[in-house]
Amino acid sequence: MRVDADKINYSFVSLIEEPNQTVFLDANFFIPPDRSCLTSNKIIKPYEFSYYKENWLEPLWAEFSGISIHESVYDELVDAHVKAFADSKAKANPPELKIYYDSSLTEIEKNVMRAKVDVLATHSQYDPDMDNSKDRGEILSLSYMSVKGFLYFAAKDELPIRLITHADKLGTGLDEMGIIQMFELLYYLRKTQKYDDKALRNLYKYNYCLTSREKQNNPDWETLISKMDNLYLPIISKIITGN
């Protein structure tokens, strides 16, 4: 996964300025990462859910009140701990996680969504006729969002990032949509000074600087903070101080 910290992401700015806005999450934001197979280093282990929940999921919910998912993403949350967490947020009073279902669409909207799915699927490994699992959550989420006019999708996988950032070139029809990436949110959580900096740094390194190629291409944590400060510090300082 490539880190692009060289230009302002105005979708990220909009979300942190108005954290009550609806933002759809990809399944990989819920599921603890396991990249242990990518390295021969035996000390690299999968993330435990309890650690991931404490240092990533709960901080996200503490900062953003419009977190949402499409039903296809909910279907991917098969791990018992992950599903129990999502259910607890969805069943809270008031709900802290909104799940959007295709059954809420009108017949016209369902037809439009089917057409959008067909377009997006050509750039993925998802086959609408087979309804296979690979890339299903991303394709159906983005199609639903496009039909309903939702703007922000948060993900760390390359596919949704490419479908949104290269919408014009690929003809995906997602030109008005914005992508918000994990490293941006990790940076924001760090700048609030409310959460464990070491845990945030470790999560960044695990996702973006684990392999030798990633270490070569992506900034380390300290360099990321410096580069992001150059882009966002005046904005974030106003948000945090309320001035």
Coordinates of C-alpha atoms in Angstrom, one line a residue, residues 38-240:
L38 CA 4.6 -11.3 3.9
T39 CA 7.8 -11.5 6.0
S40 CA 10.1 -14.2 7.2
N41 CA 10.4 -12.3 10.5
K42 CA 8.9 -14.7 13.1
I43 CA 8.1 -11.9 15.5
I44 CA 5.6 -10.4 13.1
K45 CA 2.2 -11.7 14.3
P46 CA -1.4 -11.0 13.3
Y47 CA -3.0 -8.1 15.3
E48 CA -5.1 -9.2 18.3
F49 CA -8.6 -7.9 18.2
S50 CA -8.6 -6.5 21.7
Y51 CA -5.5 -4.4 20.9
Y52 CA -6.9 -3.3 17.6
K53 CA -10.2 -2.4 19.1
E54 CA -8.6 -0.3 21.9
N55 CA -6.2 1.6 19.7
W56 CA -8.0 1.9 16.4
L57 CA -11.7 1.1 16.4
E58 CA -12.8 2.8 19.6
P59 CA -10.8 6.0 18.8
L60 CA -12.4 6.2 15.4
W61 CA -15.9 6.0 17.0
A62 CA -14.9 8.5 19.6
E63 CA -14.0 11.1 16.9
F64 CA -16.5 10.4 14.1
S65 CA -20.3 10.0 14.6
G66 CA -21.4 9.3 11.0
I67 CA -19.7 5.9 10.6
S68 CA -21.7 3.7 8.2
I69 CA -21.4 0.5 6.2
H70 CA -23.2 -1.2 3.3
E71 CA -24.8 -4.6 4.0
S72 CA -22.1 -6.3 1.8
V73 CA -19.4 -5.1 4.2
Y74 CA -21.4 -6.3 7.2
D75 CA -21.6 -9.7 5.6
E76 CA -17.7 -9.8 5.5
L77 CA -17.5 -9.4 9.3
V78 CA -17.5 -13.1 10.0
D79 CA -15.0 -13.1 12.9
A80 CA -17.0 -13.4 16.1
H81 CA -15.2 -10.5 17.9
V82 CA -15.4 -8.2 14.9
K83 CA -19.1 -9.0 14.3
A84 CA -19.9 -8.5 18.0
F85 CA -18.3 -5.1 17.9
A86 CA -20.2 -4.0 14.8
D87 CA -23.4 -5.3 16.3
S88 CA -22.8 -3.5 19.5
K89 CA -22.4 -0.2 17.7
A90 CA -25.4 -0.8 15.4
K91 CA -27.7 -1.7 18.3
A92 CA -26.5 1.1 20.6
N93 CA -29.2 3.7 21.6
P94 CA -28.8 5.9 19.6
P95 CA -27.1 3.7 16.9
E96 CA -23.4 4.4 16.5
L97 CA -23.1 2.4 13.3
K98 CA -25.6 2.7 10.4
I99 CA -26.0 -0.3 8.1
Y100 CA -27.5 0.5 4.7
Y101 CA -29.4 -2.1 2.8
D102 CA -30.3 -2.5 -0.9
S103 CA -33.9 -3.1 0.2
S104 CA -34.2 0.6 1.0
L105 CA -33.7 1.4 -2.7
T106 CA -36.5 2.2 -5.0
E107 CA -36.9 0.0 -8.2
I108 CA -35.4 2.8 -10.3
E109 CA -32.4 3.1 -7.9
K110 CA -31.9 -0.7 -7.9
N111 CA -31.7 -0.6 -11.7
V112 CA -29.2 2.2 -11.6
M113 CA -27.2 0.4 -9.0
R114 CA -27.0 -2.8 -11.1
A115 CA -25.7 -0.7 -14.0
K116 CA -23.0 0.9 -11.7
V117 CA -22.0 -2.5 -10.3
D118 CA -21.4 -3.7 -13.9
V119 CA -19.2 -0.8 -14.7
L120 CA -17.1 -1.0 -11.5
A121 CA -16.8 -4.8 -11.6
T122 CA -14.9 -4.6 -14.9
H123 CA -12.0 -3.0 -12.9
S124 CA -12.1 -5.7 -10.2
Q125 CA -12.2 -9.4 -9.6
Y126 CA -15.9 -9.3 -8.6
D127 CA -18.3 -11.1 -11.0
P128 CA -21.9 -9.8 -10.5
D129 CA -23.4 -12.9 -12.1
M130 CA -21.5 -15.3 -9.8
D131 CA -21.7 -12.8 -6.8
N132 CA -18.3 -14.1 -5.7
S133 CA -16.7 -12.7 -2.5
K134 CA -13.5 -11.1 -4.0
D135 CA -13.9 -7.3 -4.1
R136 CA -17.7 -7.7 -3.5
G137 CA -17.9 -5.4 -0.5
E138 CA -16.0 -2.5 -2.2
I139 CA -17.9 -2.8 -5.5
L140 CA -21.4 -2.9 -3.9
S141 CA -20.6 -0.3 -1.3
L142 CA -19.3 2.2 -3.9
S143 CA -22.3 1.5 -6.2
Y144 CA -24.8 2.0 -3.4
M145 CA -23.1 5.2 -2.3
S146 CA -23.0 6.5 -5.9
V147 CA -26.8 5.9 -6.3
K148 CA -27.6 7.6 -3.0
G149 CA -25.1 10.5 -3.3
F150 CA -22.9 9.6 -0.4
L151 CA -19.5 11.2 -0.7
Y152 CA -16.9 9.6 1.6
F153 CA -15.4 6.1 1.6
A154 CA -12.7 5.1 4.0
A155 CA -10.4 2.2 3.0
K156 CA -6.8 1.0 2.8
D157 CA -7.0 -1.4 -0.2
E158 CA -5.8 -0.3 -3.6
L159 CA -9.0 -1.1 -5.5
P160 CA -11.4 1.5 -4.0
I161 CA -8.6 4.1 -3.9
R162 CA -8.0 3.6 -7.6
L163 CA -11.7 3.6 -8.6
I164 CA -12.2 6.9 -6.8
T165 CA -8.9 8.8 -7.4
H166 CA -8.8 7.8 -11.1
A167 CA -12.6 8.0 -11.7
D168 CA -12.3 10.2 -14.7
K169 CA -9.6 8.1 -16.4
L170 CA -11.4 4.8 -15.7
G171 CA -14.9 6.1 -16.3
T172 CA -16.2 4.8 -13.0
G173 CA -18.7 7.6 -12.5
L174 CA -17.3 8.2 -8.9
D175 CA -15.9 11.6 -9.8
E176 CA -17.8 13.3 -6.9
M177 CA -16.7 10.8 -4.3
G178 CA -13.7 11.1 -2.0
I179 CA -11.4 8.5 -0.5
I180 CA -10.1 8.7 3.0
Q181 CA -7.2 6.4 3.9
M182 CA -6.1 4.8 7.1
F183 CA -2.8 6.6 7.3
E184 CA -4.6 10.0 7.3
L185 CA -6.9 8.9 10.1
L186 CA -3.9 7.5 12.1
Y187 CA -2.3 10.9 11.7
Y188 CA -5.4 12.7 12.9
L189 CA -5.8 10.5 15.9
R190 CA -2.2 11.2 16.8
K191 CA -2.6 14.9 16.5
T192 CA -5.6 14.9 18.9
Q193 CA -3.1 13.7 21.6
K194 CA -5.9 11.6 23.1
Y195 CA -4.6 8.2 22.2
D196 CA -1.5 5.9 22.5
D197 CA 1.1 7.3 20.1
K198 CA 3.2 4.1 20.2
A199 CA 0.1 2.0 19.3
L200 CA -0.8 4.3 16.4
R201 CA 2.8 4.3 15.2
N202 CA 2.9 0.4 15.4
L203 CA -0.3 0.2 13.4
Y204 CA 1.0 2.5 10.7
K205 CA 4.3 0.6 10.5
Y206 CA 2.5 -2.8 10.3
N207 CA 0.2 -1.6 7.4
Y208 CA 2.6 0.6 5.4
C209 CA 6.2 -0.1 6.4
L210 CA 6.4 -3.9 6.9
T211 CA 8.1 -5.2 3.8
S212 CA 11.5 -3.9 2.5
R213 CA 9.7 -2.5 -0.6
E214 CA 7.2 -0.5 1.6
K215 CA 10.1 0.8 3.8
Q216 CA 11.7 2.0 0.6
N217 CA 8.6 3.7 -0.9
N218 CA 6.7 4.9 2.2
P219 CA 7.8 7.4 4.8
D220 CA 8.4 6.2 8.3
W221 CA 6.1 7.4 11.1
E222 CA 8.1 10.5 12.1
T223 CA 8.5 11.5 8.4
L224 CA 4.8 11.0 7.8
I225 CA 3.9 13.2 10.7
S226 CA 6.2 15.9 9.4
K227 CA 4.9 15.7 5.9
M228 CA 1.3 15.7 7.0
D229 CA 1.9 18.6 9.4
N230 CA 3.1 20.6 6.4
L231 CA -0.3 20.0 4.7
Y232 CA -2.7 20.0 7.6
L233 CA -1.3 21.4 10.9
P234 CA -3.0 24.8 10.6
I235 CA -6.4 23.2 9.9
I236 CA -6.0 20.6 12.6
S237 CA -4.8 23.1 15.2
K238 CA -8.0 25.1 14.7
I239 CA -10.1 22.0 15.0
I240 CA -8.4 20.9 18.2

